[in-house]
PDB file of C-alpha atoms and ligand atoms in Angstrom:
ATOM      1  CA  MET A   1      49.271  37.454   9.484  1.00  0.00           C
ATOM      2  CA  SER A   2      48.771  34.081  11.219  1.00  0.00           C
ATOM      3  CA  LYS A   3      49.747  30.824   9.614  1.00  0.00           C
ATOM      4  CA  ILE A   4      48.320  27.324  10.022  1.00  0.00           C
ATOM      5  CA  LYS A   5      50.070  24.083   9.129  1.00  0.00           C
ATOM      6  CA  ILE A   6      47.503  22.432   6.877  1.00  0.00           C
ATOM      7  CA  ALA A   7      47.416  18.675   6.476  1.00  0.00           C
ATOM      8  CA  GLU A   8      44.440  18.678   4.106  1.00  0.00           C
ATOM      9  CA  LEU A   9      41.947  21.162   2.689  1.00  0.00           C
ATOM     10  CA  PHE A  10      39.140  19.644   0.655  1.00  0.00           C
ATOM     11  CA  TYR A  11      35.443  19.780  -0.155  1.00  0.00           C
ATOM     12  CA  SER A  12      33.204  16.786   0.566  1.00  0.00           C
ATOM     13  CA  ILE A  13      30.048  15.629   2.347  1.00  0.00           C
ATOM     14  CA  GLN A  14      30.256  15.555   6.125  1.00  0.00           C
ATOM     15  CA  GLY A  15      29.973  11.854   6.929  1.00  0.00           C
ATOM     16  CA  GLU A  16      29.708  11.962  10.722  1.00  0.00           C
ATOM     17  CA  GLY A  17      27.709  13.466  13.562  1.00  0.00           C
ATOM     18  CA  ARG A  18      25.233  16.309  13.582  1.00  0.00           C
ATOM     19  CA  TYR A  19      25.952  17.587  10.059  1.00  0.00           C
ATOM     20  CA  MET A  20      25.979  14.183   8.356  1.00  0.00           C
ATOM     21  CA  GLY A  21      25.169  14.724   4.656  1.00  0.00           C
ATOM     22  CA  VAL A  22      25.917  18.465   4.628  1.00  0.00           C
ATOM     23  CA  PRO A  23      28.329  19.737   1.928  1.00  0.00           C
ATOM     24  CA  SER A  24      31.392  20.861   3.837  1.00  0.00           C
ATOM     25  CA  VAL A  25      34.860  22.300   3.501  1.00  0.00           C
ATOM     26  CA  PHE A  26      37.301  20.317   5.635  1.00  0.00           C
ATOM     27  CA  LEU A  27      40.333  22.125   6.987  1.00  0.00           C
ATOM     28  CA  ARG A  28      42.571  19.534   8.611  1.00  0.00           C
ATOM     29  CA  THR A  29      45.276  21.047  10.785  1.00  0.00           C
ATOM     30  CA  PHE A  30      48.581  19.305  11.475  1.00  0.00           C
ATOM     31  CA  GLY A  31      49.467  18.010  14.948  1.00  0.00           C
ATOM     32  CA  CYS A  32      47.814  15.940  17.662  1.00  0.00           C
ATOM     33  CA  ASN A  33      48.492  15.285  21.331  1.00  0.00           C
ATOM     34  CA  PHE A  34      47.502  11.597  20.871  1.00  0.00           C
ATOM     35  CA  SER A  35      48.428   8.770  18.523  1.00  0.00           C
ATOM     36  CA  CYS A  36      45.451   6.380  19.087  1.00  0.00           C
ATOM     37  CA  ARG A  37      47.382   3.320  17.962  1.00  0.00           C
ATOM     38  CA  GLY A  38      44.984   0.986  19.769  1.00  0.00           C
ATOM     39  CA  PHE A  39      42.058   1.245  17.308  1.00  0.00           C
ATOM     40  CA  GLY A  40      41.472  -2.150  15.728  1.00  0.00           C
ATOM     41  CA  MET A  41      44.185  -3.796  17.840  1.00  0.00           C
ATOM     42  CA  PRO A  42      43.648  -6.550  20.411  1.00  0.00           C
ATOM     43  CA  ARG A  43      43.219  -5.488  24.051  1.00  0.00           C
ATOM     44  CA  PRO A  44      45.398  -4.888  25.909  1.00  0.00           C
ATOM     45  CA  MET A  45      47.228  -3.324  22.993  1.00  0.00           C
ATOM     46  CA  LEU A  46      50.173  -5.583  22.285  1.00  0.00           C
ATOM     47  CA  SER A  47      53.404  -3.645  22.079  1.00  0.00           C
ATOM     48  CA  THR A  48      55.028  -6.501  20.162  1.00  0.00           C
ATOM     49  CA  GLU A  49      52.328  -6.519  17.504  1.00  0.00           C
ATOM     50  CA  ALA A  50      53.032  -4.133  14.617  1.00  0.00           C
ATOM     51  CA  ASP A  51      50.099  -1.985  13.535  1.00  0.00           C
ATOM     52  CA  ASP A  52      49.488  -0.664   9.999  1.00  0.00           C
ATOM     53  CA  LEU A  53      51.426   2.520  10.701  1.00  0.00           C
ATOM     54  CA  ALA A  54      54.579   0.512  11.356  1.00  0.00           C
ATOM     55  CA  SER A  55      54.482  -0.949   7.839  1.00  0.00           C
ATOM     56  CA  ILE A  56      53.682   2.454   6.285  1.00  0.00           C
ATOM     57  CA  HIS A  57      56.748   3.834   8.054  1.00  0.00           C
ATOM     58  CA  GLU A  58      58.809   1.292   6.105  1.00  0.00           C
ATOM     59  CA  LEU A  59      57.333   2.475   2.776  1.00  0.00           C
ATOM     60  CA  ASN A  60      57.841   6.216   3.367  1.00  0.00           C
ATOM     61  CA  PRO A  61      58.688   8.702   1.789  1.00  0.00           C
ATOM     62  CA  PHE A  62      55.363   9.541   0.156  1.00  0.00           C
ATOM     63  CA  LYS A  63      55.094  12.730  -1.865  1.00  0.00           C
ATOM     64  CA  ARG A  64      51.310  13.264  -1.909  1.00  0.00           C
ATOM     65  CA  TYR A  65      48.409  12.595   0.432  1.00  0.00           C
ATOM     66  CA  GLU A  66      46.588  10.746  -2.358  1.00  0.00           C
ATOM     67  CA  ASP A  67      49.324   8.097  -2.371  1.00  0.00           C
ATOM     68  CA  LEU A  68      49.195   7.347   1.360  1.00  0.00           C
ATOM     69  CA  PRO A  69      47.793   3.921   2.283  1.00  0.00           C
ATOM     70  CA  LEU A  70      44.552   3.618   4.250  1.00  0.00           C
ATOM     71  CA  VAL A  71      44.804   1.847   7.584  1.00  0.00           C
ATOM     72  CA  SER A  72      42.554  -0.650   9.345  1.00  0.00           C
ATOM     73  CA  THR A  73      44.291  -0.122  12.719  1.00  0.00           C
ATOM     74  CA  GLY A  74      45.190   3.029  14.617  1.00  0.00           C
ATOM     75  CA  CYS A  75      44.308   6.601  13.648  1.00  0.00           C
ATOM     76  CA  ASP A  76      42.854   6.827  10.137  1.00  0.00           C
ATOM     77  CA  SER A  77      44.230  10.381   9.737  1.00  0.00           C
ATOM     78  CA  TYR A  78      47.735   9.445  10.919  1.00  0.00           C
ATOM     79  CA  ALA A  79      49.500  11.680   8.387  1.00  0.00           C
ATOM     80  CA  SER A  80      47.951  14.739  10.029  1.00  0.00           C
ATOM     81  CA  TRP A  81      50.135  14.359  13.113  1.00  0.00           C
ATOM     82  CA  HIS A  82      52.897  11.808  12.575  1.00  0.00           C
ATOM     83  CA  PRO A  83      56.320  13.497  12.174  1.00  0.00           C
ATOM     84  CA  ASP A  84      57.152  11.143   9.262  1.00  0.00           C
ATOM     85  CA  PHE A  85      54.582  12.962   7.121  1.00  0.00           C
ATOM     86  CA  LYS A  86      54.939  16.562   8.262  1.00  0.00           C
ATOM     87  CA  ASN A  87      56.613  17.525   4.966  1.00  0.00           C
ATOM     88  CA  LEU A  88      53.248  16.885   3.250  1.00  0.00           C
ATOM     89  CA  SER A  89      51.598  19.663   5.300  1.00  0.00           C
ATOM     90  CA  PRO A  90      52.488  23.223   4.239  1.00  0.00           C
ATOM     91  CA  MET A  91      52.378  26.165   6.637  1.00  0.00           C
ATOM     92  CA  LEU A  92      49.967  28.597   4.971  1.00  0.00           C
ATOM     93  CA  GLU A  93      48.923  32.157   5.749  1.00  0.00           C
ATOM     94  CA  THR A  94      45.239  32.467   6.540  1.00  0.00           C
ATOM     95  CA  ASP A  95      44.661  34.581   3.385  1.00  0.00           C
ATOM     96  CA  ALA A  96      46.059  31.769   1.248  1.00  0.00           C
ATOM     97  CA  ILE A  97      43.808  29.275   3.040  1.00  0.00           C
ATOM     98  CA  VAL A  98      40.752  31.457   2.372  1.00  0.00           C
ATOM     99  CA  ALA A  99      41.720  31.827  -1.300  1.00  0.00           C
ATOM    100  CA  ARG A 100      41.925  28.037  -1.609  1.00  0.00           C
ATOM    101  CA  ILE A 101      38.553  27.621   0.146  1.00  0.00           C
ATOM    102  CA  MET A 102      36.944  29.982  -2.380  1.00  0.00           C
ATOM    103  CA  GLU A 103      38.434  27.884  -5.199  1.00  0.00           C
ATOM    104  CA  ILE A 104      36.955  24.626  -3.919  1.00  0.00           C
ATOM    105  CA  LEU A 105      33.491  25.949  -3.014  1.00  0.00           C
ATOM    106  CA  PRO A 106      31.123  25.143  -5.911  1.00  0.00           C
ATOM    107  CA  HIS A 107      29.976  28.788  -6.310  1.00  0.00           C
ATOM    108  CA  GLY A 108      33.234  30.454  -5.267  1.00  0.00           C
ATOM    109  CA  GLU A 109      31.565  31.779  -2.113  1.00  0.00           C
ATOM    110  CA  TRP A 110      29.856  30.453   0.997  1.00  0.00           C
ATOM    111  CA  ARG A 111      26.193  29.546   0.496  1.00  0.00           C
ATOM    112  CA  ASP A 112      24.725  26.572   2.359  1.00  0.00           C
ATOM    113  CA  GLU A 113      28.067  24.867   3.010  1.00  0.00           C
ATOM    114  CA  HIS A 114      29.523  24.202   6.421  1.00  0.00           C
ATOM    115  CA  LEU A 115      33.157  24.475   7.577  1.00  0.00           C
ATOM    116  CA  VAL A 116      34.741  21.599   9.496  1.00  0.00           C
ATOM    117  CA  ILE A 117      37.978  22.400  11.300  1.00  0.00           C
ATOM    118  CA  THR A 118      39.459  19.031  12.112  1.00  0.00           C
ATOM    119  CA  GLY A 119      42.791  17.350  12.653  1.00  0.00           C
ATOM    120  CA  GLY A 120      44.898  16.035  14.153  1.00  0.00           C
ATOM    121  CA  GLU A 121      43.696  18.054  17.117  1.00  0.00           C
ATOM    122  CA  PRO A 122      42.541  21.458  15.822  1.00  0.00           C
ATOM    123  CA  LEU A 123      42.381  23.154  19.238  1.00  0.00           C
ATOM    124  CA  LEU A 124      46.047  22.500  20.055  1.00  0.00           C
ATOM    125  CA  GLY A 125      47.940  25.591  18.971  1.00  0.00           C
ATOM    126  CA  TRP A 126      45.949  27.144  16.166  1.00  0.00           C
ATOM    127  CA  GLN A 127      43.186  28.881  18.144  1.00  0.00           C
ATOM    128  CA  ARG A 128      44.784  32.307  17.699  1.00  0.00           C
ATOM    129  CA  ALA A 129      44.978  31.799  13.912  1.00  0.00           C
ATOM    130  CA  TYR A 130      41.243  31.056  13.637  1.00  0.00           C
ATOM    131  CA  LEU A 131      40.544  34.690  14.519  1.00  0.00           C
ATOM    132  CA  ASP A 132      42.438  35.832  11.412  1.00  0.00           C
ATOM    133  CA  LEU A 133      40.881  33.103   9.304  1.00  0.00           C
ATOM    134  CA  LEU A 134      37.289  33.858  10.308  1.00  0.00           C
ATOM    135  CA  ASN A 135      37.770  37.631  10.185  1.00  0.00           C
ATOM    136  CA  ASN A 136      38.697  37.482   6.507  1.00  0.00           C
ATOM    137  CA  PRO A 137      35.885  39.337   4.626  1.00  0.00           C
ATOM    138  CA  LYS A 138      35.319  36.314   2.366  1.00  0.00           C
ATOM    139  CA  MET A 139      34.461  34.211   5.428  1.00  0.00           C
ATOM    140  CA  LYS A 140      31.691  36.527   6.630  1.00  0.00           C
ATOM    141  CA  ALA A 141      28.928  34.632   4.821  1.00  0.00           C
ATOM    142  CA  LEU A 142      29.886  31.368   6.523  1.00  0.00           C
ATOM    143  CA  LYS A 143      27.120  30.391   8.959  1.00  0.00           C
ATOM    144  CA  GLU A 144      28.097  27.056  10.495  1.00  0.00           C
ATOM    145  CA  ILE A 145      31.427  25.749  11.807  1.00  0.00           C
ATOM    146  CA  THR A 146      32.259  22.499  13.531  1.00  0.00           C
ATOM    147  CA  PHE A 147      35.452  21.897  15.470  1.00  0.00           C
ATOM    148  CA  GLU A 148      36.147  18.158  15.508  1.00  0.00           C
ATOM    149  CA  THR A 149      38.196  17.743  18.664  1.00  0.00           C
ATOM    150  CA  ASN A 150      39.304  15.025  21.059  1.00  0.00           C
ATOM    151  CA  GLY A 151      38.054  17.186  23.931  1.00  0.00           C
ATOM    152  CA  THR A 152      41.306  17.609  25.833  1.00  0.00           C
ATOM    153  CA  GLN A 153      42.320  21.152  24.902  1.00  0.00           C
ATOM    154  CA  LYS A 154      41.104  24.180  26.863  1.00  0.00           C
ATOM    155  CA  LEU A 155      39.895  27.177  24.899  1.00  0.00           C
ATOM    156  CA  THR A 156      42.158  30.202  25.272  1.00  0.00           C
ATOM    157  CA  THR A 157      40.717  33.378  26.782  1.00  0.00           C
ATOM    158  CA  GLU A 158      41.278  35.198  23.488  1.00  0.00           C
ATOM    159  CA  PHE A 159      39.416  32.531  21.520  1.00  0.00           C
ATOM    160  CA  LYS A 160      36.548  32.400  24.032  1.00  0.00           C
ATOM    161  CA  ASN A 161      36.124  36.175  23.769  1.00  0.00           C
ATOM    162  CA  TYR A 162      36.105  35.870  20.007  1.00  0.00           C
ATOM    163  CA  LEU A 163      33.529  33.063  19.999  1.00  0.00           C
ATOM    164  CA  ASP A 164      31.283  35.130  22.270  1.00  0.00           C
ATOM    165  CA  HIS A 165      31.227  37.796  19.563  1.00  0.00           C
ATOM    166  CA  TYR A 166      31.134  35.335  16.672  1.00  0.00           C
ATOM    167  CA  ILE A 167      28.010  33.489  17.737  1.00  0.00           C
ATOM    168  CA  ASP A 168      26.144  36.672  18.536  1.00  0.00           C
ATOM    169  CA  GLU A 169      22.486  36.144  17.560  1.00  0.00           C
ATOM    170  CA  SER A 170      22.514  39.042  15.130  1.00  0.00           C
ATOM    171  CA  TYR A 171      24.960  37.169  12.927  1.00  0.00           C
ATOM    172  CA  GLY A 172      22.817  33.998  12.916  1.00  0.00           C
ATOM    173  CA  ARG A 173      25.935  31.847  13.149  1.00  0.00           C
ATOM    174  CA  GLU A 174      26.382  28.510  14.814  1.00  0.00           C
ATOM    175  CA  VAL A 175      29.479  26.894  16.303  1.00  0.00           C
ATOM    176  CA  THR A 176      29.576  23.175  17.116  1.00  0.00           C
ATOM    177  CA  PHE A 177      32.123  21.183  19.076  1.00  0.00           C
ATOM    178  CA  SER A 178      32.048  17.556  17.977  1.00  0.00           C
ATOM    179  CA  VAL A 179      33.963  15.862  20.775  1.00  0.00           C
ATOM    180  CA  SER A 180      35.366  12.433  19.987  1.00  0.00           C
ATOM    181  CA  ALA A 181      36.587  11.597  23.486  1.00  0.00           C
ATOM    182  CA  LYS A 182      39.009   8.700  23.337  1.00  0.00           C
ATOM    183  CA  LEU A 183      38.132   5.485  25.171  1.00  0.00           C
ATOM    184  CA  PRO A 184      40.725   2.837  26.179  1.00  0.00           C
ATOM    185  CA  CYS A 185      40.216   1.031  22.815  1.00  0.00           C
ATOM    186  CA  SER A 186      42.096   3.982  21.257  1.00  0.00           C
ATOM    187  CA  GLY A 187      45.177   3.047  23.260  1.00  0.00           C
ATOM    188  CA  GLU A 188      45.144   6.382  25.135  1.00  0.00           C
ATOM    189  CA  LYS A 189      45.010   6.572  28.944  1.00  0.00           C
ATOM    190  CA  TRP A 190      41.662   7.389  30.565  1.00  0.00           C
ATOM    191  CA  GLU A 191      43.073  10.202  32.681  1.00  0.00           C
ATOM    192  CA  ASP A 192      44.611  11.865  29.616  1.00  0.00           C
ATOM    193  CA  ALA A 193      41.583  11.448  27.374  1.00  0.00           C
ATOM    194  CA  ILE A 194      38.457  11.984  29.485  1.00  0.00           C
ATOM    195  CA  LYS A 195      38.379  15.654  30.465  1.00  0.00           C
ATOM    196  CA  PRO A 196      34.844  16.570  31.596  1.00  0.00           C
ATOM    197  CA  GLU A 197      35.789  20.055  32.803  1.00  0.00           C
ATOM    198  CA  VAL A 198      37.252  20.933  29.396  1.00  0.00           C
ATOM    199  CA  VAL A 199      34.236  19.662  27.460  1.00  0.00           C
ATOM    200  CA  CYS A 200      31.717  21.295  29.799  1.00  0.00           C
ATOM    201  CA  GLU A 201      33.353  24.628  29.024  1.00  0.00           C
ATOM    202  CA  TYR A 202      32.896  24.084  25.262  1.00  0.00           C
ATOM    203  CA  GLU A 203      29.150  23.918  25.939  1.00  0.00           C
ATOM    204  CA  GLN A 204      29.221  27.604  26.849  1.00  0.00           C
ATOM    205  CA  TYR A 205      30.560  28.530  23.402  1.00  0.00           C
ATOM    206  CA  GLY A 206      28.690  26.247  21.027  1.00  0.00           C
ATOM    207  CA  THR A 207      26.509  23.184  20.584  1.00  0.00           C
ATOM    208  CA  THR A 208      28.614  20.371  22.007  1.00  0.00           C
ATOM    209  CA  TYR A 209      28.126  16.639  21.662  1.00  0.00           C
ATOM    210  CA  LEU A 210      30.101  13.519  22.503  1.00  0.00           C
ATOM    211  CA  LYS A 211      30.895  10.926  19.852  1.00  0.00           C
ATOM    212  CA  PHE A 212      32.419   7.650  20.964  1.00  0.00           C
ATOM    213  CA  VAL A 213      34.116   5.287  18.514  1.00  0.00           C
ATOM    214  CA  VAL A 214      33.294   1.723  19.582  1.00  0.00           C
ATOM    215  CA  ALA A 215      33.469  -1.859  18.330  1.00  0.00           C
ATOM    216  CA  THR A 216      32.757  -4.159  21.280  1.00  0.00           C
ATOM    217  CA  GLU A 217      30.555  -4.432  24.369  1.00  0.00           C
ATOM    218  CA  GLU A 218      33.628  -3.569  26.439  1.00  0.00           C
ATOM    219  CA  ASP A 219      34.006  -0.306  24.497  1.00  0.00           C
ATOM    220  CA  ILE A 220      30.329   0.501  25.033  1.00  0.00           C
ATOM    221  CA  ALA A 221      30.705  -0.133  28.781  1.00  0.00           C
ATOM    222  CA  ASP A 222      33.648   2.306  28.747  1.00  0.00           C
ATOM    223  CA  ALA A 223      31.472   4.850  26.909  1.00  0.00           C
ATOM    224  CA  GLU A 224      28.800   4.491  29.625  1.00  0.00           C
ATOM    225  CA  ARG A 225      31.394   5.142  32.324  1.00  0.00           C
ATOM    226  CA  ALA A 226      32.737   8.176  30.459  1.00  0.00           C
ATOM    227  CA  ILE A 227      29.244   9.599  29.861  1.00  0.00           C
ATOM    228  CA  ASP A 228      28.569   9.259  33.570  1.00  0.00           C
ATOM    229  CA  GLU A 229      31.718  11.275  34.342  1.00  0.00           C
ATOM    230  CA  PHE A 230      30.833  13.950  31.779  1.00  0.00           C
ATOM    231  CA  GLN A 231      27.250  14.247  33.017  1.00  0.00           C
ATOM    232  CA  GLN A 232      28.278  14.387  36.658  1.00  0.00           C
ATOM    233  CA  ALA A 233      30.460  17.354  35.725  1.00  0.00           C
ATOM    234  CA  GLY A 234      27.405  19.056  34.178  1.00  0.00           C
ATOM    235  CA  PHE A 235      27.515  17.986  30.526  1.00  0.00           C
ATOM    236  CA  THR A 236      24.035  18.191  28.953  1.00  0.00           C
ATOM    237  CA  GLY A 237      24.681  17.551  25.230  1.00  0.00           C
ATOM    238  CA  HIS A 238      23.797  14.644  22.976  1.00  0.00           C
ATOM    239  CA  VAL A 239      25.733  11.377  22.856  1.00  0.00           C
ATOM    240  CA  TYR A 240      26.586   9.483  19.651  1.00  0.00           C
ATOM    241  CA  LEU A 241      28.086   6.056  19.120  1.00  0.00           C
ATOM    242  CA  MET A 242      30.073   5.606  15.922  1.00  0.00           C
ATOM    243  CA  PRO A 243      31.507   2.340  14.577  1.00  0.00           C
ATOM    244  CA  VAL A 244      35.241   1.752  14.344  1.00  0.00           C
ATOM    245  CA  GLY A 245      36.268   1.488  10.714  1.00  0.00           C
ATOM    246  CA  GLY A 246      38.642   3.524   8.612  1.00  0.00           C
ATOM    247  CA  VAL A 247      38.284   0.877   5.903  1.00  0.00           C
ATOM    248  CA  GLU A 248      35.018  -0.553   4.603  1.00  0.00           C
ATOM    249  CA  SER A 249      35.617  -4.169   5.678  1.00  0.00           C
ATOM    250  CA  VAL A 250      36.029  -3.159   9.346  1.00  0.00           C
ATOM    251  CA  TYR A 251      33.197  -0.593   9.266  1.00  0.00           C
ATOM    252  CA  ALA A 252      30.782  -3.099   7.687  1.00  0.00           C
ATOM    253  CA  LEU A 253      31.548  -5.612  10.420  1.00  0.00           C
ATOM    254  CA  ASN A 254      30.294  -3.427  13.245  1.00  0.00           C
ATOM    255  CA  ASN A 255      28.095  -0.578  11.956  1.00  0.00           C
ATOM    256  CA  ARG A 256      24.745  -2.347  12.437  1.00  0.00           C
ATOM    257  CA  ALA A 257      25.647  -3.670  15.896  1.00  0.00           C
ATOM    258  CA  VAL A 258      26.739  -0.188  16.985  1.00  0.00           C
ATOM    259  CA  ALA A 259      23.517   1.347  15.620  1.00  0.00           C
ATOM    260  CA  VAL A 260      21.453  -1.163  17.599  1.00  0.00           C
ATOM    261  CA  ALA A 261      23.505  -0.570  20.760  1.00  0.00           C
ATOM    262  CA  ALA A 262      22.973   3.201  20.457  1.00  0.00           C
ATOM    263  CA  MET A 263      19.239   2.767  19.857  1.00  0.00           C
ATOM    264  CA  LYS A 264      18.813   0.527  22.912  1.00  0.00           C
ATOM    265  CA  ARG A 265      20.350   3.153  25.153  1.00  0.00           C
ATOM    266  CA  GLY A 266      18.522   6.128  23.634  1.00  0.00           C
ATOM    267  CA  TRP A 267      21.753   7.556  22.226  1.00  0.00           C
ATOM    268  CA  ARG A 268      22.316   8.765  18.674  1.00  0.00           C
ATOM    269  CA  TYR A 269      24.088   6.755  16.006  1.00  0.00           C
ATOM    270  CA  SER A 270      26.681   8.406  13.833  1.00  0.00           C
ATOM    271  CA  ASP A 271      27.562   6.745  10.587  1.00  0.00           C
ATOM    272  CA  ARG A 272      30.837   7.237   8.721  1.00  0.00           C
ATOM    273  CA  LEU A 273      29.278   8.026   5.353  1.00  0.00           C
ATOM    274  CA  GLN A 274      32.707   8.721   3.872  1.00  0.00           C
ATOM    275  CA  VAL A 275      33.520   5.006   4.181  1.00  0.00           C
ATOM    276  CA  PRO A 276      30.684   3.467   2.084  1.00  0.00           C
ATOM    277  CA  LEU A 277      30.484   6.528  -0.230  1.00  0.00           C
ATOM    278  CA  PHE A 278      34.161   7.238  -0.858  1.00  0.00           C
ATOM    279  CA  LYS A 279      36.062   4.324   0.762  1.00  0.00           C
ATOM    280  CA  ASN A 280      37.450   6.884   3.239  1.00  0.00           C
ATOM    281  CA  GLU A 281      40.089   7.906   0.738  1.00  0.00           C
ATOM    282  CA  TRP A 282      42.266  10.897   1.618  1.00  0.00           C
ATOM    283  CA  GLY A 283      40.475  14.087   0.618  1.00  0.00           C
ATOM    284  CA  THR A 284      37.004  12.740   1.381  1.00  0.00           C
TER     285      THR A 284
HETATM  286  S1  LIG B   1      42.861  12.141  18.574  1.00  0.00           S
HETATM  287 FE1  LIG B   1      42.041  11.860  16.502  1.00  0.00          FE
HETATM  288  S2  LIG B   1      43.625  12.701  15.113  1.00  0.00           S
HETATM  289 FE2  LIG B   1      44.568  12.445  17.129  1.00  0.00          FE
HETATM  290  S3  LIG B   1      45.535  10.441  16.985  1.00  0.00           S
HETATM  291 FE3  LIG B   1      43.508  10.139  17.901  1.00  0.00          FE
HETATM  292  S4  LIG B   1      42.135   9.651  16.196  1.00  0.00           S
HETATM  293 FE4  LIG B   1      44.029  10.534  15.338  1.00  0.00          FE
END
């Protein structure tokens, strides 16, 4: 049986994107190909300036996710990929993951809830394990899944074949790829992060949209350039802008401005409901 290294598994309200407000199980896999240490840092990212993760490194070891500090710079789910915290993420067989999902669902079975497979980067190495996970009989009633991805990982042939079967009309199921493509404000390089050919292929296997995390006019100009590249490659999905802000003080500074910027351009606005509702604590 396949195993997945699980950073977090919890039940909450989806705070972002297409399923905002929908009760959801979040399965956060361990591992990411990026580190996104530029979020909330001055541009160009100053290598001499220590970000929040540097100070957390000093405080480690932590024994539980609940005790990990929140960050106002860098990746807000840093413990789901940083080697310092890998001991907090157990490798679990898919049956054990399903058993835990049944425990946290309010009725002990899937009803109107949605599954979010997130990370880290959930399409890195775990694609083969999702077949086992989704084939479990207790997962048959699940109707809607979102993969929250950075849009850089190709789908494997095996997984594409599976998705073809999975989204067959007769099952009435829906797969979504929520692609948070990383702009230069993340600290990642354009050529590593903007992969139109990869994202265009997702569109063949599920509803696919782009979600850009922005704070400044410069970020929005970068989003425009990226959208142009995606659309020239054939991308037809929706575009969302979402404010930077893993902590409420940063989110509250730019959420309204980002909403207005999205509106002006005819793009969608994605909130981060988990920030005002739950302070973006781990497990929310
Ligand atoms: S791609 Fe996402 S999970 Fe990975 S480092 Fe960047 S923000 Fe964090």
